[in-house]
Amino acid sequence: MPEDSAVEHAYMQIGEVAERTGLTPRTLRYYEEKGLLSPPTRMEGGFRLYSDDDIARVERIKQLRDLLGFSLADIKDMIAAEEVKQELRRTYRQFETDAERLDGMRNALRVTEHQLTLIEQKIASLQEMRDGLHARAGRYREFISSLTSPAE
Amino acid sequence: MPEDSAVEHAYMQIGEVAERTGLTPRTLRYYEEKGLLSPPTRMEGGFRLYSDDDIARVERIKQLRDLLGFSLADIKDMIAAEEVKQELRRTYRQFETDAERLDGMRNALRVTEHQLTLIEQKIASLQEMRDGLHARAGRYREFISSLTSPAE
DNA sequence: AATACATTTACGAAGCGTCAAAGTTG
DNA sequence: ACAACTTTGACGCTTCGTAAATGTAT
């Protein structure tokens, strides 16, 4: 059964998800409360059980938050835009015209392109900052060596 | 008088500083309250007057906040570490031993090197994300063109 | 039965946005 | 005198951290 090898252990509790994603249980519950994560399945006792898809979603959120600095409200919208494509692939929904599907796609593309321009800018800014810090570090090292081994 | 050309108008009010740095007056006052900005000089009526040095400091804060995502408390410490060098250059303080100066320098270097490693990591992560988004955008464009000009 | 998790609820802190009432500048 | 800006509160919102009291898993 080759399909079993990829599964590992399909469902995790909130603590394990927290460890794997670097977030806290509190944060995961908060994201769920704010509609960034859909309510996961539960055990009889009420414990949350997360799927691998949930993990992927959490990591996408973290990426947008930490790397691009978006607000959770913005991230929610962006992920909603991306979901359009997912929905389209599995449940090719009835009562949805081609024009509507096209609109969703164009919106998703627009969002993605916006993220790309922000990324490019951020990379450029970081590279500038890196150069500045290198120079700064060089000056510090000079000072230190001039105090450590004074030129007589 | 060549020195006049570089001065422009040496003192600015909070509104102009806000515009030039992309922050708000509220944020500038908050940073002052939190000790990130030293209290600027004032007019007789109480209006704040900022110097070019103040501007530079504000932009350094913004850089650390937006690009590296540090907390204001951390930023405060980092800037304090950097100041050691500035103080050393102009007022070579009495009552401070060479060992103390050396400690300050080494600390400043340590902080700078820490920032550098974080920058490198962030640049790498952003480049990965950029590649992923490029692929994603490509898929969107495919879908769109397949719906826009259907193959037959 | 005990230990390690989990659940909800609630209060608190960081980092500002926003509005109000008053004073200052040009 | 007037518009445009600034001042200091003070309250509100976002994004969680941190208990506290209780229940569940093993």
CSV table of C-alpha atoms (C1' of nucleotides) in Angstrom, one decimal:
chain,number,residue,atom,x,y,z
A,1,MET,CA,0.0,0.0,0.0
A,2,PRO,CA,2.1,2.9,-1.3
A,3,GLU,CA,-0.5,5.5,-0.3
A,4,ASP,CA,0.2,4.7,3.3
A,5,SER,CA,3.8,5.7,3.2
A,6,ALA,CA,3.0,9.3,2.4
A,7,VAL,CA,0.5,9.7,5.2
A,8,GLU,CA,2.7,9.5,8.2
A,9,HIS,CA,0.1,10.2,10.9
A,10,ALA,CA,-2.6,12.1,9.2
A,11,TYR,CA,-4.1,13.9,12.2
A,12,MET,CA,-2.4,16.0,14.8
A,13,GLN,CA,-3.5,17.8,17.9
A,14,ILE,CA,-3.0,21.4,18.4
A,15,GLY,CA,0.2,21.0,20.4
A,16,GLU,CA,2.0,19.2,17.6
A,17,VAL,CA,0.8,21.6,15.0
A,18,ALA,CA,2.2,24.4,17.2
A,19,GLU,CA,5.6,22.8,17.4
A,20,ARG,CA,5.8,22.0,13.7
A,21,THR,CA,4.8,25.5,12.6
A,22,GLY,CA,6.5,27.5,15.3
A,23,LEU,CA,3.3,29.1,16.4
A,24,THR,CA,1.5,28.6,19.8
A,25,PRO,CA,-1.8,26.9,20.4
A,26,ARG,CA,-3.2,30.2,21.4
A,27,THR,CA,-2.3,31.7,18.0
A,28,LEU,CA,-3.8,28.7,16.2
A,29,ARG,CA,-7.1,29.2,18.1
A,30,TYR,CA,-7.0,32.9,17.4
A,31,TYR,CA,-6.6,32.4,13.7
A,32,GLU,CA,-9.5,30.0,13.7
A,33,GLU,CA,-11.6,32.5,15.6
A,34,LYS,CA,-10.7,35.2,13.0
A,35,GLY,CA,-11.6,32.9,10.1
A,36,LEU,CA,-8.1,32.4,8.8
A,37,LEU,CA,-8.3,28.7,9.6
A,38,SER,CA,-11.5,26.7,9.0
A,39,PRO,CA,-12.7,24.9,12.1
A,40,PRO,CA,-10.8,21.6,12.1
A,41,THR,CA,-12.4,18.3,12.9
A,42,ARG,CA,-12.7,17.3,16.6
A,43,MET,CA,-12.4,14.2,18.7
A,44,GLU,CA,-15.4,13.2,20.8
A,45,GLY,CA,-14.0,15.0,23.8
A,46,GLY,CA,-13.6,18.2,21.8
A,47,PHE,CA,-9.9,18.1,21.0
A,48,ARG,CA,-9.0,19.7,17.6
A,49,LEU,CA,-7.6,17.4,15.0
A,50,TYR,CA,-5.6,19.0,12.2
A,51,SER,CA,-5.0,17.6,8.7
A,52,ASP,CA,-1.9,18.1,6.6
A,53,ASP,CA,-3.8,20.6,4.5
A,54,ASP,CA,-4.4,22.6,7.7
A,55,ILE,CA,-0.7,22.6,8.3
A,56,ALA,CA,0.0,23.8,4.8
A,57,ARG,CA,-2.5,26.6,5.3
A,58,VAL,CA,-0.9,27.6,8.6
A,59,GLU,CA,2.5,27.8,7.1
A,60,ARG,CA,1.2,29.9,4.2
A,61,ILE,CA,-0.3,32.3,6.8
A,62,LYS,CA,3.0,32.5,8.7
A,63,GLN,CA,4.8,33.2,5.5
A,64,LEU,CA,2.6,36.1,4.6
A,65,ARG,CA,2.8,37.4,8.1
A,66,ASP,CA,6.5,37.1,8.8
A,67,LEU,CA,8.0,37.7,5.4
A,68,LEU,CA,5.7,40.3,4.0
A,69,GLY,CA,4.2,41.7,7.2
A,70,PHE,CA,0.5,41.7,6.1
A,71,SER,CA,-2.3,42.1,8.6
A,72,LEU,CA,-4.4,39.1,9.4
A,73,ALA,CA,-7.4,40.7,7.7
A,74,ASP,CA,-5.4,41.1,4.5
A,75,ILE,CA,-4.1,37.6,4.7
A,76,LYS,CA,-7.6,36.3,5.1
A,77,ASP,CA,-8.6,38.0,1.8
A,78,MET,CA,-5.5,36.7,0.0
A,79,ILE,CA,-6.0,33.2,1.0
A,80,ALA,CA,-9.7,33.4,0.1
A,81,ALA,CA,-8.5,34.6,-3.4
A,82,GLU,CA,-6.2,31.6,-3.7
A,83,GLU,CA,-8.9,29.1,-2.6
A,84,VAL,CA,-10.9,30.0,-5.7
A,85,LYS,CA,-8.5,27.9,-7.7
A,86,GLN,CA,-8.6,24.9,-5.3
A,87,GLU,CA,-12.4,24.9,-5.3
A,88,LEU,CA,-12.4,25.0,-9.0
A,89,ARG,CA,-10.2,22.0,-9.4
A,90,ARG,CA,-12.2,19.6,-7.2
A,91,THR,CA,-15.8,20.7,-7.1
A,92,TYR,CA,-16.4,22.3,-10.4
A,93,ARG,CA,-19.3,24.2,-9.0
A,94,GLN,CA,-22.6,24.3,-10.6
A,95,PHE,CA,-24.5,27.6,-10.6
A,96,GLU,CA,-21.2,29.4,-11.4
A,97,THR,CA,-20.7,30.8,-14.8
A,98,ASP,CA,-17.4,30.8,-16.7
A,99,ALA,CA,-17.3,34.6,-16.4
A,100,GLU,CA,-17.4,34.3,-12.6
A,101,ARG,CA,-14.7,31.7,-12.6
A,102,LEU,CA,-12.6,33.9,-14.8
A,103,ASP,CA,-13.1,36.8,-12.5
A,104,GLY,CA,-11.9,34.8,-9.5
A,105,MET,CA,-8.8,33.7,-11.4
A,106,ARG,CA,-7.9,37.2,-12.5
A,107,ASN,CA,-8.3,38.4,-9.0
A,108,ALA,CA,-6.0,35.6,-7.7
A,109,LEU,CA,-3.5,36.5,-10.3
A,110,ARG,CA,-3.7,40.1,-9.4
A,111,VAL,CA,-3.1,39.3,-5.7
A,112,THR,CA,-0.2,37.1,-6.6
A,113,GLU,CA,1.5,39.7,-8.7
A,114,HIS,CA,1.1,42.3,-6.0
A,115,GLN,CA,2.8,39.9,-3.6
A,116,LEU,CA,5.6,39.5,-6.1
A,117,THR,CA,6.3,43.2,-6.4
A,118,LEU,CA,6.4,43.5,-2.7
A,119,ILE,CA,8.8,40.7,-2.4
A,120,GLU,CA,11.1,42.2,-5.0
A,121,GLN,CA,11.1,45.5,-3.1
A,122,LYS,CA,11.8,43.8,0.2
A,123,ILE,CA,14.6,41.8,-1.2
A,124,ALA,CA,16.2,44.9,-2.6
A,125,SER,CA,15.8,46.8,0.7
A,126,LEU,CA,17.3,43.9,2.6
A,127,GLN,CA,20.3,43.7,0.3
A,128,GLU,CA,20.9,47.4,0.8
A,129,MET,CA,20.6,47.0,4.5
A,130,ARG,CA,23.0,44.0,4.4
A,131,ASP,CA,25.6,46.1,2.6
A,132,GLY,CA,25.3,48.9,5.2
A,133,LEU,CA,25.7,46.4,8.0
A,134,HIS,CA,28.7,44.9,6.5
A,135,ALA,CA,30.4,48.3,6.4
A,136,ARG,CA,29.3,49.0,9.9
A,137,ALA,CA,30.7,45.7,11.2
A,138,GLY,CA,34.0,46.5,9.5
A,139,ARG,CA,34.3,49.7,11.3
A,140,TYR,CA,33.5,48.0,14.6
A,141,ARG,CA,36.2,45.5,14.0
A,142,GLU,CA,38.7,48.2,13.2
A,143,PHE,CA,37.9,50.0,16.4
A,144,ILE,CA,38.2,46.9,18.4
A,145,SER,CA,41.5,45.8,16.9
A,146,SER,CA,42.9,49.4,17.4
A,147,LEU,CA,42.0,49.1,21.1
A,148,THR,CA,43.1,45.5,21.5
A,149,SER,CA,46.5,45.8,19.9
A,150,PRO,CA,47.3,49.5,19.9
A,151,ALA,CA,49.9,50.6,17.3
A,152,GLU,CA,52.5,51.1,20.0
B,1,MET,CA,28.8,79.5,1.7
B,2,PRO,CA,28.8,75.8,0.6
B,3,GLU,CA,27.8,74.6,4.0
B,4,ASP,CA,24.4,76.3,3.6
B,5,SER,CA,23.4,74.2,0.6
B,6,ALA,CA,23.5,71.0,2.6
B,7,VAL,CA,21.4,72.3,5.5
B,8,GLU,CA,18.1,72.8,3.6
B,9,HIS,CA,16.0,73.7,6.6
B,10,ALA,CA,17.5,72.2,9.6
B,11,TYR,CA,14.5,71.9,11.9
B,12,MET,CA,11.2,70.3,11.1
B,13,GLN,CA,7.9,69.9,12.9
B,14,ILE,CA,6.3,66.6,13.5
B,15,GLY,CA,4.1,66.7,10.5
B,16,GLU,CA,6.9,67.1,8.1
B,17,VAL,CA,8.9,64.3,9.8
B,18,ALA,CA,5.9,62.1,9.5
B,19,GLU,CA,5.6,62.7,5.8
B,20,ARG,CA,9.3,62.2,5.1
B,21,THR,CA,9.5,59.0,7.1
B,22,GLY,CA,6.2,57.5,6.2
B,23,LEU,CA,5.1,57.3,9.8
B,24,THR,CA,2.4,59.3,11.6
B,25,PRO,CA,2.7,62.0,14.2
B,26,ARG,CA,1.1,59.6,16.7
B,27,THR,CA,3.8,57.0,16.0
B,28,LEU,CA,6.6,59.5,16.5
B,29,ARG,CA,5.2,60.6,19.8
B,30,TYR,CA,4.8,57.0,20.8
B,31,TYR,CA,8.4,56.2,20.0
B,32,GLU,CA,9.5,59.1,22.1
B,33,GLU,CA,7.3,58.0,25.0
B,34,LYS,CA,8.9,54.5,24.7
B,35,GLY,CA,12.4,55.9,24.8
B,36,LEU,CA,13.2,55.1,21.2
B,37,LEU,CA,13.6,58.7,20.3
B,38,SER,CA,15.2,61.2,22.6
B,39,PRO,CA,12.8,64.2,23.4
B,40,PRO,CA,13.5,66.7,20.6
B,41,THR,CA,13.9,70.4,21.1
B,42,ARG,CA,10.8,72.4,21.3
B,43,MET,CA,9.5,75.9,20.3
B,44,GLU,CA,8.3,78.3,22.9
B,45,GLY,CA,4.8,77.1,22.4
B,46,GLY,CA,5.8,73.5,22.9
B,47,PHE,CA,5.9,72.3,19.3
B,48,ARG,CA,8.5,69.6,18.7
B,49,LEU,CA,11.4,70.5,16.4
B,50,TYR,CA,13.3,67.6,14.9
B,51,SER,CA,16.9,67.6,13.6
B,52,ASP,CA,18.4,65.7,10.7
B,53,ASP,CA,19.9,63.3,13.2
B,54,ASP,CA,16.5,62.6,14.6
B,55,ILE,CA,15.2,61.8,11.1
B,56,ALA,CA,18.1,59.4,10.5
B,57,ARG,CA,17.2,57.7,13.8
B,58,VAL,CA,13.6,57.4,12.9
B,59,GLU,CA,14.5,55.8,9.6
B,60,ARG,CA,16.8,53.3,11.3
B,61,ILE,CA,14.0,52.4,13.6
B,62,LYS,CA,11.6,51.9,10.7
B,63,GLN,CA,14.2,49.8,8.9
B,64,LEU,CA,14.6,47.4,11.9
B,65,ARG,CA,10.8,47.3,12.4
B,66,ASP,CA,9.7,46.7,8.8
B,67,LEU,CA,12.5,44.7,7.4
B,68,LEU,CA,13.5,42.6,10.3
B,69,GLY,CA,10.3,42.7,12.4
B,70,PHE,CA,11.9,43.4,15.7
B,71,SER,CA,9.9,44.6,18.7
B,72,LEU,CA,10.3,48.2,19.8
B,73,ALA,CA,11.9,47.0,23.0
B,74,ASP,CA,14.5,45.1,21.0
B,75,ILE,CA,15.1,48.0,18.7
B,76,LYS,CA,15.6,50.3,21.6
B,77,ASP,CA,18.4,48.0,22.9
B,78,MET,CA,20.0,47.7,19.5
B,79,ILE,CA,20.1,51.4,18.9
B,80,ALA,CA,21.5,51.9,22.4
B,81,ALA,CA,24.3,49.5,21.5
B,82,GLU,CA,25.0,51.5,18.3
B,83,GLU,CA,25.1,54.8,20.2
B,84,VAL,CA,28.1,53.6,22.1
B,85,LYS,CA,30.2,54.2,19.0
B,86,GLN,CA,28.7,57.7,18.3
B,87,GLU,CA,29.4,58.8,21.9
B,88,LEU,CA,32.9,57.5,21.7
B,89,ARG,CA,33.7,59.5,18.6
B,90,ARG,CA,32.7,62.9,19.8
B,91,THR,CA,32.8,63.0,23.6
B,92,TYR,CA,35.6,60.6,24.5
B,93,ARG,CA,34.1,60.2,28.0
B,94,GLN,CA,36.1,60.5,31.1
B,95,PHE,CA,35.5,58.0,33.9
B,96,GLU,CA,35.3,55.2,31.3
B,97,THR,CA,38.1,52.7,31.1
B,98,ASP,CA,39.4,51.2,27.9
B,99,ALA,CA,37.9,47.9,28.9
B,100,GLU,CA,34.5,49.4,29.2
B,101,ARG,CA,34.8,51.0,25.7
B,102,LEU,CA,35.9,47.6,24.4
B,103,ASP,CA,33.0,45.9,25.9
B,104,GLY,CA,30.6,48.3,24.3
B,105,MET,CA,32.2,47.8,20.9
B,106,ARG,CA,32.2,44.1,21.1
B,107,ASN,CA,28.5,44.2,22.1
B,108,ALA,CA,27.7,46.5,19.1
B,109,LEU,CA,29.6,44.1,16.8
B,110,ARG,CA,27.7,41.2,18.2
B,111,VAL,CA,24.4,42.9,17.7
B,112,THR,CA,25.3,43.8,14.1
B,113,GLU,CA,26.4,40.3,13.3
B,114,HIS,CA,23.1,39.0,14.6
B,115,GLN,CA,21.2,41.3,12.4
B,116,LEU,CA,23.3,40.2,9.5
B,117,THR,CA,22.5,36.5,9.9
B,118,LEU,CA,18.8,37.3,10.2
B,119,ILE,CA,19.0,39.4,7.0
B,120,GLU,CA,20.6,36.5,5.1
B,121,GLN,CA,17.9,34.1,6.3
B,122,LYS,CA,15.2,36.5,5.4
B,123,ILE,CA,16.6,37.1,1.9
B,124,ALA,CA,16.8,33.4,1.3
B,125,SER,CA,13.2,32.8,2.5
B,126,LEU,CA,12.0,35.6,0.3
B,127,GLN,CA,13.7,34.2,-2.7
B,128,GLU,CA,12.1,30.9,-2.1
B,129,MET,CA,8.7,32.5,-1.8
B,130,ARG,CA,9.3,34.5,-4.9
B,131,ASP,CA,10.0,31.3,-6.9
B,132,GLY,CA,6.9,29.7,-5.6
B,133,LEU,CA,4.8,32.7,-6.5
B,134,HIS,CA,6.2,32.8,-10.0
B,135,ALA,CA,5.2,29.2,-10.5
B,136,ARG,CA,1.8,30.0,-9.0
B,137,ALA,CA,1.3,33.0,-11.3
B,138,GLY,CA,2.2,30.8,-14.3
B,139,ARG,CA,-0.6,28.4,-13.4
B,140,TYR,CA,-3.1,31.2,-13.0
B,141,ARG,CA,-2.2,32.5,-16.4
B,142,GLU,CA,-2.6,29.1,-18.0
B,143,PHE,CA,-6.0,28.7,-16.5
B,144,ILE,CA,-7.1,32.1,-17.6
B,145,SER,CA,-5.9,31.7,-21.2
B,146,SER,CA,-7.6,28.2,-21.3
B,147,LEU,CA,-10.8,29.9,-20.4
B,148,THR,CA,-10.4,33.0,-22.5
B,149,SER,CA,-9.4,31.3,-25.8
B,150,PRO,CA,-10.7,27.7,-25.3
B,151,ALA,CA,-9.1,25.1,-27.5
B,152,GLU,CA,-12.0,24.8,-29.9
C,1,DA,C1',-5.5,7.2,39.7
C,2,DA,C1',-2.1,10.2,37.8
C,3,DT,C1',0.2,13.0,34.4
C,4,DA,C1',0.1,15.4,30.2
C,5,DC,C1',-2.5,17.5,27.2
C,6,DA,C1',-6.7,20.1,25.7
C,7,DT,C1',-11.0,23.5,26.2
C,8,DT,C1',-13.1,28.1,27.0
C,9,DT,C1',-13.0,32.5,29.4
C,10,DA,C1',-10.9,36.5,30.7
C,11,DC,C1',-7.6,39.9,31.7
C,12,DG,C1',-3.3,42.3,30.0
C,13,DA,C1',0.4,44.2,27.0
C,14,DA,C1',2.3,46.0,22.6
C,15,DG,C1',1.7,49.1,18.9
C,16,DC,C1',-0.4,52.1,17.2
C,17,DG,C1',-5.4,54.7,15.0
C,18,DT,C1',-8.7,58.0,16.1
C,19,DC,C1',-11.3,61.5,18.2
C,20,DA,C1',-11.8,65.5,21.5
C,21,DA,C1',-10.6,69.8,23.7
C,22,DA,C1',-7.4,73.0,23.8
C,23,DG,C1',-3.3,75.8,22.5
C,24,DT,C1',0.2,77.6,18.8
C,25,DT,C1',2.0,79.3,14.3
C,26,DG,C1',2.3,82.1,10.4
D,1,DA,C1',-8.9,87.0,13.3
D,2,DC,C1',-8.3,82.6,10.7
D,3,DA,C1',-6.7,78.2,8.8
D,4,DA,C1',-3.6,74.7,9.6
D,5,DC,C1',-1.0,72.5,12.6
D,6,DT,C1',0.3,70.8,17.3
D,7,DT,C1',-0.4,69.4,22.2
D,8,DT,C1',-1.9,66.0,25.7
D,9,DG,C1',-5.2,62.8,27.1
D,10,DA,C1',-8.2,58.9,26.5
D,11,DC,C1',-10.5,55.2,24.5
D,12,DG,C1',-10.4,51.4,20.8
D,13,DC,C1',-8.5,47.9,17.9
D,14,DT,C1',-5.4,44.2,16.5
D,15,DT,C1',-2.5,40.2,17.8
D,16,DC,C1',-1.5,37.6,20.6
D,17,DG,C1',0.7,36.1,26.0
D,18,DT,C1',-0.7,34.4,30.2
D,19,DA,C1',-3.2,32.5,33.8
D,20,DA,C1',-7.4,30.1,35.8
D,21,DA,C1',-10.8,26.7,36.1
D,22,DT,C1',-12.2,22.6,34.0
D,23,DG,C1',-12.4,18.5,31.0
D,24,DT,C1',-10.0,14.7,28.1
D,25,DA,C1',-6.4,11.3,26.6
D,26,DT,C1',-3.6,7.5,27.8
